[in-house]
Structure formats: C-alpha cells, structure tokens
PDB file of C-alpha atoms in Angstrom:
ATOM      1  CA  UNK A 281      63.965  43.661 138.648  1.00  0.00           C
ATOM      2  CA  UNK A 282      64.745  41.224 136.093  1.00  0.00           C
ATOM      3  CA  UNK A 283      61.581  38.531 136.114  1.00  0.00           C
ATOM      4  CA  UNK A 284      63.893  36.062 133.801  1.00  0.00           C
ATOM      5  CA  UNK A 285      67.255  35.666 134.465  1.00  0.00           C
ATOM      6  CA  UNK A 286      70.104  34.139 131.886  1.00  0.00           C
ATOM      7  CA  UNK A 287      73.201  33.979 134.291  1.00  0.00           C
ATOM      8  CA  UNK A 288      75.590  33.224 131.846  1.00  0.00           C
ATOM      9  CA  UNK A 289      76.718  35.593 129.137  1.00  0.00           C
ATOM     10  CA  UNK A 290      78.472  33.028 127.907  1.00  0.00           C
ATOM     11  CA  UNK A 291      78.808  29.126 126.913  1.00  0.00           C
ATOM     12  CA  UNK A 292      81.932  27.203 124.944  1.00  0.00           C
ATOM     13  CA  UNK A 293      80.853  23.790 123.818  1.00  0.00           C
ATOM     14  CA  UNK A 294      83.292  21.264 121.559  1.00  0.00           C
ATOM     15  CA  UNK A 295      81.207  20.022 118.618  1.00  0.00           C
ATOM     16  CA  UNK A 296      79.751  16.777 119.252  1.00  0.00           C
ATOM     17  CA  UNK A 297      79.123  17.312 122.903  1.00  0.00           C
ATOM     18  CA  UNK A 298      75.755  18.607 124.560  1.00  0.00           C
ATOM     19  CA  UNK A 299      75.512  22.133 125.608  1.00  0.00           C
ATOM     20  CA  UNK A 300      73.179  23.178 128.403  1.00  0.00           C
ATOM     21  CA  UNK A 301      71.681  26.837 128.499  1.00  0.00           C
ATOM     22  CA  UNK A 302      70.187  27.720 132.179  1.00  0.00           C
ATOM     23  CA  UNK A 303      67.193  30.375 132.678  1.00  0.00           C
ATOM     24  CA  UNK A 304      65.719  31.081 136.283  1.00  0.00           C
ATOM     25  CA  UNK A 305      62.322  32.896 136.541  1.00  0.00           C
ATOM     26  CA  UNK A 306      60.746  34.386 139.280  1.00  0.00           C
ATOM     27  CA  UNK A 307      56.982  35.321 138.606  1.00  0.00           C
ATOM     28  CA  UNK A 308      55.416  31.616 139.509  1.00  0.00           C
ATOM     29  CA  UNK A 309      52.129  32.940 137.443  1.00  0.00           C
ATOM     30  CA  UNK A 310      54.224  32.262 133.928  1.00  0.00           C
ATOM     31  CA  UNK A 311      52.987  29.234 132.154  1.00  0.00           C
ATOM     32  CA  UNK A 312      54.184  29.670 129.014  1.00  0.00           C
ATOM     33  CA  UNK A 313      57.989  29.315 128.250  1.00  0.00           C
ATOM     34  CA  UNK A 314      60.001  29.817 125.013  1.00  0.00           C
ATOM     35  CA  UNK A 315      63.599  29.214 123.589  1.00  0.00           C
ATOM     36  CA  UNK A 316      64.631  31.633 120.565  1.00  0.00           C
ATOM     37  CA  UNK A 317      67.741  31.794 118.977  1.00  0.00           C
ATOM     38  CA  UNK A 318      69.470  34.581 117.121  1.00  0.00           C
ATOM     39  CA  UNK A 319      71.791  35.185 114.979  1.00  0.00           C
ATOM     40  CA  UNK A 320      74.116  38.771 114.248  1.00  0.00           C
ATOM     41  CA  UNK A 321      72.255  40.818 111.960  1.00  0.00           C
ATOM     42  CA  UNK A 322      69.231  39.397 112.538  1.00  0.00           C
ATOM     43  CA  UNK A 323      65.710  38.714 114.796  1.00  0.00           C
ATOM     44  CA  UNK A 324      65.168  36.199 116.943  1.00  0.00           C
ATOM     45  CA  UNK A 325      64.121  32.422 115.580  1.00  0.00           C
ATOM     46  CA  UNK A 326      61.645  30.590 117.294  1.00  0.00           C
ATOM     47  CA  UNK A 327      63.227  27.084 118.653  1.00  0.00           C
ATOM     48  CA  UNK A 328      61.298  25.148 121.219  1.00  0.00           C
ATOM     49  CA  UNK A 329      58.432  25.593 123.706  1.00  0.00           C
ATOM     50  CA  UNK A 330      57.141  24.293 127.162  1.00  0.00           C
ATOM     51  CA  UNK A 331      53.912  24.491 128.512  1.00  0.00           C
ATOM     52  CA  UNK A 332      53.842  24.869 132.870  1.00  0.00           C
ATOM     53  CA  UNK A 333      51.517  22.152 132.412  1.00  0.00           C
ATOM     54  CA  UNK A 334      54.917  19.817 130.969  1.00  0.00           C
ATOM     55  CA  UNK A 335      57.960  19.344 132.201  1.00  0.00           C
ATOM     56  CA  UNK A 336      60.195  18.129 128.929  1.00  0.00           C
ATOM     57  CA  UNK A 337      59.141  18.624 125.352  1.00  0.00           C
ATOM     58  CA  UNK A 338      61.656  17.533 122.682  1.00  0.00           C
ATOM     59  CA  UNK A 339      62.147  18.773 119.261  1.00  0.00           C
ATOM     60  CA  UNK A 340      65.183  16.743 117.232  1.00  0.00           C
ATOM     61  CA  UNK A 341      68.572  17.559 119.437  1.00  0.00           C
ATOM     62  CA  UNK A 342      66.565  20.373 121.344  1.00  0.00           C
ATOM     63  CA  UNK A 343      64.699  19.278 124.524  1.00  0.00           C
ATOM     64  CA  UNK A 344      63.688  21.884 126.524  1.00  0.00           C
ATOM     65  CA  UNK A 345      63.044  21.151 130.264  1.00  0.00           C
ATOM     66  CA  UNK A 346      61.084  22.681 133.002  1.00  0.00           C
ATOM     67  CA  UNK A 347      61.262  22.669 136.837  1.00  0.00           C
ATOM     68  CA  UNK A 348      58.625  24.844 138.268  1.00  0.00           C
ATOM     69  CA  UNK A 349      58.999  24.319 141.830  1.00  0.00           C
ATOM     70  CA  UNK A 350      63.002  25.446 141.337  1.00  0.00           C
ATOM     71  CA  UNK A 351      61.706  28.323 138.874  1.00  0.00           C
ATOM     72  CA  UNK A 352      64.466  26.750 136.352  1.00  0.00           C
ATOM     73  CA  UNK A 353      64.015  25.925 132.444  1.00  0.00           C
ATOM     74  CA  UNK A 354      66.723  24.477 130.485  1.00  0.00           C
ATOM     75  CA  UNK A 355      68.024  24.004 127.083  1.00  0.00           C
ATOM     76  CA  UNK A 356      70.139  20.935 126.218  1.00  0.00           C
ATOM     77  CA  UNK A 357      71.551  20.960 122.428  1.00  0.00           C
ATOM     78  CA  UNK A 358      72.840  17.554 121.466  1.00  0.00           C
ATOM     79  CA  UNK A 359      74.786  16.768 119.574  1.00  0.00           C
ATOM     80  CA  UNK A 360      75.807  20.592 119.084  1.00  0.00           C
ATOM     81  CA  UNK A 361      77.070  21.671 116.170  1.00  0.00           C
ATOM     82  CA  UNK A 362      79.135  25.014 115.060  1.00  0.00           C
ATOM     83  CA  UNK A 363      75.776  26.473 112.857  1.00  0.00           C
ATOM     84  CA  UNK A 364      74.031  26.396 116.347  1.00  0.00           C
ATOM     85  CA  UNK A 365      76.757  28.920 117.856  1.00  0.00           C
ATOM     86  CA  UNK A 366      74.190  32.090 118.456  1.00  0.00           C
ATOM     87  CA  UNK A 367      72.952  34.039 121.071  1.00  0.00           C
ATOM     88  CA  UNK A 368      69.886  31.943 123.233  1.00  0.00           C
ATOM     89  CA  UNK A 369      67.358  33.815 124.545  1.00  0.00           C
ATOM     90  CA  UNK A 370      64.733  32.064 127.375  1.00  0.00           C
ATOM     91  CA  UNK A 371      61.182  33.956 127.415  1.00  0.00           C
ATOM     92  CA  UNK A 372      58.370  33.689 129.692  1.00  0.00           C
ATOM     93  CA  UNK A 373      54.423  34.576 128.802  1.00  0.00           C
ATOM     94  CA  UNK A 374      51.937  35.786 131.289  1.00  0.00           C
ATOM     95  CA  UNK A 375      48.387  35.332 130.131  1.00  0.00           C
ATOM     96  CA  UNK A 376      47.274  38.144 132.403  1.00  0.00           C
ATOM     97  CA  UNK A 377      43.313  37.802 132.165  1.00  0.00           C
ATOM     98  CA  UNK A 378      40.740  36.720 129.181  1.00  0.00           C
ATOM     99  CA  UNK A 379      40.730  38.760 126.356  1.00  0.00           C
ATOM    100  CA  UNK A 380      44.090  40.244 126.791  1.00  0.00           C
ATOM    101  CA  UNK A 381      47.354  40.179 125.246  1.00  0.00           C
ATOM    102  CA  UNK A 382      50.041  37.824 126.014  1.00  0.00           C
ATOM    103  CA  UNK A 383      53.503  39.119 126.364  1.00  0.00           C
ATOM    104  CA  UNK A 384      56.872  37.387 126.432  1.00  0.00           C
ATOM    105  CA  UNK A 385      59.524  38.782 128.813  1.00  0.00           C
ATOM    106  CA  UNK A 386      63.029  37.579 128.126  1.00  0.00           C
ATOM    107  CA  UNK A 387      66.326  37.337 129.593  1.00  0.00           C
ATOM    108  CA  UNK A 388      69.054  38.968 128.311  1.00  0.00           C
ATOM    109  CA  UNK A 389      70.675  35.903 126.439  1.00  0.00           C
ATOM    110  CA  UNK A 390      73.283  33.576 126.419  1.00  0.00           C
ATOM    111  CA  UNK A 391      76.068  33.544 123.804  1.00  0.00           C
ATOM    112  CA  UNK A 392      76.890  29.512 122.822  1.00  0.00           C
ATOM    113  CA  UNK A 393      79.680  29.099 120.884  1.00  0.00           C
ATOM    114  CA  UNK A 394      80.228  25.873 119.864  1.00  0.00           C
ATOM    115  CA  UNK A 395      83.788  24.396 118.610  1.00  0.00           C
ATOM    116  CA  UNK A 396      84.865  22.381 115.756  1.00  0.00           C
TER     117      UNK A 396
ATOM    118  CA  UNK B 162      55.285  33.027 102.775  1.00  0.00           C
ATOM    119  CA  UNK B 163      57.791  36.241 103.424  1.00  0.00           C
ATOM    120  CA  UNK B 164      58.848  37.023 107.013  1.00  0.00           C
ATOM    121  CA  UNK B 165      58.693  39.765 108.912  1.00  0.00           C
ATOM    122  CA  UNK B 166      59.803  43.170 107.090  1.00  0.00           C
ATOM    123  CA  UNK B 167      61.595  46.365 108.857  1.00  0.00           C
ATOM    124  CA  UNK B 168      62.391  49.761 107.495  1.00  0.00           C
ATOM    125  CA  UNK B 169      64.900  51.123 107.720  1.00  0.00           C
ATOM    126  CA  UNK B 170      67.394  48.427 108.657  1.00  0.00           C
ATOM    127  CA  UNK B 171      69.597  51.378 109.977  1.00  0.00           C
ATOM    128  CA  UNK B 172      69.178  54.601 111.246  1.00  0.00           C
ATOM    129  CA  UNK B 173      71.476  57.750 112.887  1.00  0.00           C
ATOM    130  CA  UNK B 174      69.844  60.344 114.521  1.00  0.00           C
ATOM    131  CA  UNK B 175      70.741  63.091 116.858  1.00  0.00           C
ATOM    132  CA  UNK B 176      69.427  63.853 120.263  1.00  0.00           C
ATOM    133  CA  UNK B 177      66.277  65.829 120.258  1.00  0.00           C
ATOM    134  CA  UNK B 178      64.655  64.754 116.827  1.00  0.00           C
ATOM    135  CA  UNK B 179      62.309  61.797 116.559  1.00  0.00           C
ATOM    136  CA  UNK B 180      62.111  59.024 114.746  1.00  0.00           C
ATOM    137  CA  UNK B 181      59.573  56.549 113.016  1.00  0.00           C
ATOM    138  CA  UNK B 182      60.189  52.869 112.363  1.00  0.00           C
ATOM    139  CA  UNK B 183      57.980  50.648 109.875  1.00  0.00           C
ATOM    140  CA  UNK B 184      56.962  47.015 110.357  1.00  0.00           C
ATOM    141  CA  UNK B 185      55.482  44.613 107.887  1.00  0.00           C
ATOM    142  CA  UNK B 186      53.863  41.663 110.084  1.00  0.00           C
ATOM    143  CA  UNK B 187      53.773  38.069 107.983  1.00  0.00           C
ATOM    144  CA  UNK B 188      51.033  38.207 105.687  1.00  0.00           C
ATOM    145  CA  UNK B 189      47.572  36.987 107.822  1.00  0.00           C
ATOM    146  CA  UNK B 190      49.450  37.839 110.952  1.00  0.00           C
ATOM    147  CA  UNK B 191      47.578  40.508 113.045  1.00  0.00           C
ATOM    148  CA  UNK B 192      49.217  40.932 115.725  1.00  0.00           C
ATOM    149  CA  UNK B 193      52.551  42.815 116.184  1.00  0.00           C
ATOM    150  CA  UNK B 194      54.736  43.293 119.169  1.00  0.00           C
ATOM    151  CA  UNK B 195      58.323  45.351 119.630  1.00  0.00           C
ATOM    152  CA  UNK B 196      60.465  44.983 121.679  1.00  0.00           C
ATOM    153  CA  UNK B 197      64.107  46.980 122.509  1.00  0.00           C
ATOM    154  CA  UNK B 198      67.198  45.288 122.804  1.00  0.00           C
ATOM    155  CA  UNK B 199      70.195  46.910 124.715  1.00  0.00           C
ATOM    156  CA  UNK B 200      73.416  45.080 125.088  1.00  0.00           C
ATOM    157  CA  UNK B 201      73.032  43.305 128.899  1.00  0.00           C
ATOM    158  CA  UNK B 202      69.386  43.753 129.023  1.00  0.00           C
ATOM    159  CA  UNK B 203      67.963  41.436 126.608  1.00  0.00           C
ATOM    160  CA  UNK B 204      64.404  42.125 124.494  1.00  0.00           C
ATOM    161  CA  UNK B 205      62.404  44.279 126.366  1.00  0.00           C
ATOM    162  CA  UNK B 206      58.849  44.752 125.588  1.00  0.00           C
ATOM    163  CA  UNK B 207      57.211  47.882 124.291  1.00  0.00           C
ATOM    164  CA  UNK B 208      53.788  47.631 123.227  1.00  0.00           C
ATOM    165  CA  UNK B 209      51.143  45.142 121.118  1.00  0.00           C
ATOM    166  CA  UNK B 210      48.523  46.129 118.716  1.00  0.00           C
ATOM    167  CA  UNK B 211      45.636  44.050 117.324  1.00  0.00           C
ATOM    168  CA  UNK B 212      43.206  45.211 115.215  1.00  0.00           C
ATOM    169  CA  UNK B 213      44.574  48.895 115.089  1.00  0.00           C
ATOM    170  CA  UNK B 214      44.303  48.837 118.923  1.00  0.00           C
ATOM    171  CA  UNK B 215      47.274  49.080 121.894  1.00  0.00           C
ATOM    172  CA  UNK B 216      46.564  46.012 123.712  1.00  0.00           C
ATOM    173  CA  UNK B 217      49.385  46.087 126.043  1.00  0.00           C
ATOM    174  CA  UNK B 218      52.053  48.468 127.015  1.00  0.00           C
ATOM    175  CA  UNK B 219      55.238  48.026 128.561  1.00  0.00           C
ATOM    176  CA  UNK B 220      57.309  50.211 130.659  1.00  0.00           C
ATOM    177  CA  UNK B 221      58.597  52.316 128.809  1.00  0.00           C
ATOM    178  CA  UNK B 222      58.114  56.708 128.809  1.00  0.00           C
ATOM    179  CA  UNK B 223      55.396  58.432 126.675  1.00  0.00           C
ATOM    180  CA  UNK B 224      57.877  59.560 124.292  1.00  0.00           C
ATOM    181  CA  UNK B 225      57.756  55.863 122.741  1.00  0.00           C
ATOM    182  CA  UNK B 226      54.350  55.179 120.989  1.00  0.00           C
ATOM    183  CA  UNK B 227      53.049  53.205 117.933  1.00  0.00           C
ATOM    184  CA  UNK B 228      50.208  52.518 115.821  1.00  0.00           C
ATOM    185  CA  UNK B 229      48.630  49.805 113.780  1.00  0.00           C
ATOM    186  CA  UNK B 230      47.033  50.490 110.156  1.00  0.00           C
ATOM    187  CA  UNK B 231      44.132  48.073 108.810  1.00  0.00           C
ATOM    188  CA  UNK B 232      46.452  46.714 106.634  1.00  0.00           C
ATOM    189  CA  UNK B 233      48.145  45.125 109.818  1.00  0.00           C
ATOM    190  CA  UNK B 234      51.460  47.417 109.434  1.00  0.00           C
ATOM    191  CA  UNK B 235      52.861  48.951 112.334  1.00  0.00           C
ATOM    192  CA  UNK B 236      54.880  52.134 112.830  1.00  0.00           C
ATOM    193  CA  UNK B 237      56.914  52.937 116.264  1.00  0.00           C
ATOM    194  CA  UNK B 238      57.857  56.446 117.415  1.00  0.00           C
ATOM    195  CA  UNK B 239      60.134  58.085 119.447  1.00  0.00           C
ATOM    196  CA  UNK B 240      59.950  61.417 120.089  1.00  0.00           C
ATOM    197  CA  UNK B 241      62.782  63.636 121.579  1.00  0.00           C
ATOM    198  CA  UNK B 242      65.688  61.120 121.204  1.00  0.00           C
ATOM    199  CA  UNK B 243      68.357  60.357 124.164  1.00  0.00           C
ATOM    200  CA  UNK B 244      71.168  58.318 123.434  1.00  0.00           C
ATOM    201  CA  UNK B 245      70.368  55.888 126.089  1.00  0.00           C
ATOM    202  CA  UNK B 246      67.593  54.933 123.463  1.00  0.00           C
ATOM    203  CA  UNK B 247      70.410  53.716 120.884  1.00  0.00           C
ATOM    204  CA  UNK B 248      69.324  50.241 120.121  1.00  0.00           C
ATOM    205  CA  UNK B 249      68.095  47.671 118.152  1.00  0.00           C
ATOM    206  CA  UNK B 250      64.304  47.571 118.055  1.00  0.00           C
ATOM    207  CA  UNK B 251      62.774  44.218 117.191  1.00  0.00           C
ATOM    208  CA  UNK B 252      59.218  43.938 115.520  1.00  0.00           C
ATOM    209  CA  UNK B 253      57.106  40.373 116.170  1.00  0.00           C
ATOM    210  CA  UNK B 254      54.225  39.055 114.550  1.00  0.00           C
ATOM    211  CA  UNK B 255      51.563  36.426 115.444  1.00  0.00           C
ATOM    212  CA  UNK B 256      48.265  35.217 113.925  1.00  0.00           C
ATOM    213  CA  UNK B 257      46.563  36.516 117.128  1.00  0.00           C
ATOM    214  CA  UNK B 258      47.314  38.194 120.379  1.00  0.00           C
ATOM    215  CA  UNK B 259      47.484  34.805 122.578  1.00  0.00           C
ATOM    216  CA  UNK B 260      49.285  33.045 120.157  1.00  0.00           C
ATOM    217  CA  UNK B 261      52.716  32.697 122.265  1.00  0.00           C
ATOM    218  CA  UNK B 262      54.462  31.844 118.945  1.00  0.00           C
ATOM    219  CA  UNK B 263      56.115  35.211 117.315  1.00  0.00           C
ATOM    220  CA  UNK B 264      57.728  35.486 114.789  1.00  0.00           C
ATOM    221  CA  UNK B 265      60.562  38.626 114.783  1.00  0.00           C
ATOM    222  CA  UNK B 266      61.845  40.733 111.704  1.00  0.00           C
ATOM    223  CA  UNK B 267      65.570  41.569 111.590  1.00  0.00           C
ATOM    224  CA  UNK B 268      65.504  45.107 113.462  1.00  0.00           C
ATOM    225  CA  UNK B 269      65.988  47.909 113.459  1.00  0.00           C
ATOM    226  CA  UNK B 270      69.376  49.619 114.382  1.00  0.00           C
ATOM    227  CA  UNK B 271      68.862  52.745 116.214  1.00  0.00           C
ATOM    228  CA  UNK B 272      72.124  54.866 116.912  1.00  0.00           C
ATOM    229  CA  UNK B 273      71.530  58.379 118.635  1.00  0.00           C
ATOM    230  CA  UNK B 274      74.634  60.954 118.803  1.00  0.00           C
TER     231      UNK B 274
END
C-alpha cells in the first residue's frame, strides 16, 4: 500500500507557464514533507521543504504547498523553464519516537517536461 | 565540499551470486540511508546507519543487509540475487539521523540476468 501517491507519470508544460506537480499522502502522522528532483544518470536533488506545522513555503519559482486536512502537497514551478524538465519526486518523513531515525517514503515520481 | 560517492556506478550479475555496493557519505555526514528504485515504484527505503549502527530497516528480505565503518562509509549486500532485484540503488547522507535533509549519490545500477 503505497503511503505517498504521485498520480501522474507524467506532466507537459510550455516554457514560461507554471507547472503544478500533485502528491496525496495517507499516513496523517507525517509532518515532514520534501520535493527532490532528479535528473537521468543521476540521484535525487534536494528542492524545497514543508513543515505540517506550514502550509506554503517558497523558495525563488518553487513554492511548495500543503493541505493536511485533504492529505495533498503541491509543487508549482513558475515560470518553468526546459533545465527544470526531470523526474519530481514528493517524500514524506515520519519521526517515529525520540531517539530514532527519520525516514522519507516517496512516491514514485512525476516526469515534467517542459517545452521551449 | 564533494558529494555523495558510489562504487561501482554499474554492475551485471547473475542470479544466485551476491553483490556488495560502496557508499562514500559527504564528508562530516554520519548518517547514510539507501534506498531502491524500480521503474513505477519510486525510492523505496532499505535501511539507515549511524554511528556503525542499523537504526532503521525497511521492508525488505534478509538477503539485503549493510554496514557502516567508523569512517562513516557504508557497504550494501545482497545475497542470492533475483532479477526482480535489478535496480538502481540510491545511497543518502545527512549530518544526523533526524536531519530530514539528504543528500543522494548518483546510484548504483544493478542489472541481474
């Protein structure tokens, strides 16, 4: 059972314009939510974070947002440009008690492709 | 400040043999994570060490195991090879085990025949 869900596989977006990535979640005890972004032929990059305790947190053209009674984070990219045509990936953390490790669970990614 | 570093970068094995992966956290990072990524099934979480210790463990079968040296390096296992285990395997570091930041070397790509 998939705890973080990316339901699109896929996302075309015309330079310019702002693309919007979509993750779901269903484990309410995450409070700790990441964007990472990768790239063929190599790991993941760190983009943005949201704490459960937010709701937006903006970084240049990335704001992240967060809707925790829906269970829903998004992504919004603008003005998106080709170089941000990767694969997005949405990750949860669960602190599960004091003294132990965190661990990110992620979805299984969303490809943006964005057009010139 | 180098990134995260992962021998070998590629690697073909058959079914039945093992294999050991190597993974060179950011310098004054001690904690290290990896994960497996399948096509359609995203990163998947194997196990954490801190301090030369397993500190969480996902679900995953015995035959997948790791260690952590003093010097902060990690090493993953897999023992008895399937090709459903064909994959990239990712390696993560952070300063410290509840730092939600990680940081993630460029893989390792796993093909079993």
């Amino acid at each position: 059972d998939q705890q973080v869900k990316q339901n699109s596989p896929s996302l075309s977006v015309q330079e310019g314009r702002i693309s919007i990535l979509n993750c779901d979640y269903t484990n309410s005890m995450f409070d700790y939510f990441l964007w990472y972004k990768k790239y063929p032929a190599e790991g993941p990059t760190f983009l943005i974070s949201i704490s459960s305790i937010k709701d937006k947190n903006e970084d240049g053209r990335f704001t992240v947002f967060l809707n925790k009674s829906a269970k829903h984070l998004s992504l919004h990219i603008v003005p998106s440009q080709p170089g941000d045509s990767a694969v997005y990936f949405c990750a949860a953390s669960l602190d599960f008690s004091s003294g132990s490790a965190r661990q990110l669970t992620f979805g299984s990614g969303t490809q943006l492709t964005v057009l010139p | 400040k180098a990134g995260v570093t992962q021998t070998p970068r590629y690697l073909i094995k058959t079914r039945g043999q093992q294999v050991t992966l190597s993974c060179s956290p950011i310098s004054g990072h001690r904690s290290v994570s990896w994960y497996q990524q399948t096509p359609g099934q995203g990163l998947q979480f194997l196990f954490e060490y801190f301090s030369e210790t397993q500190r969480n463990k996902g679900n995953f079968p015995g035959r997948f195991s790791g260690r952590q040296f003093s010097n902060s390096r990690s090493e993953m296992n897999v023992s008895t090879l399937e090709l459903g285990d064909s994959a990239l395997y990712l390696c993560a570091s952070s300063l410290l085990p509840n730092t939600d930041t990680q940081y993630f070397g460029p893989g390792t790509r796993l093909t079993v025949l």
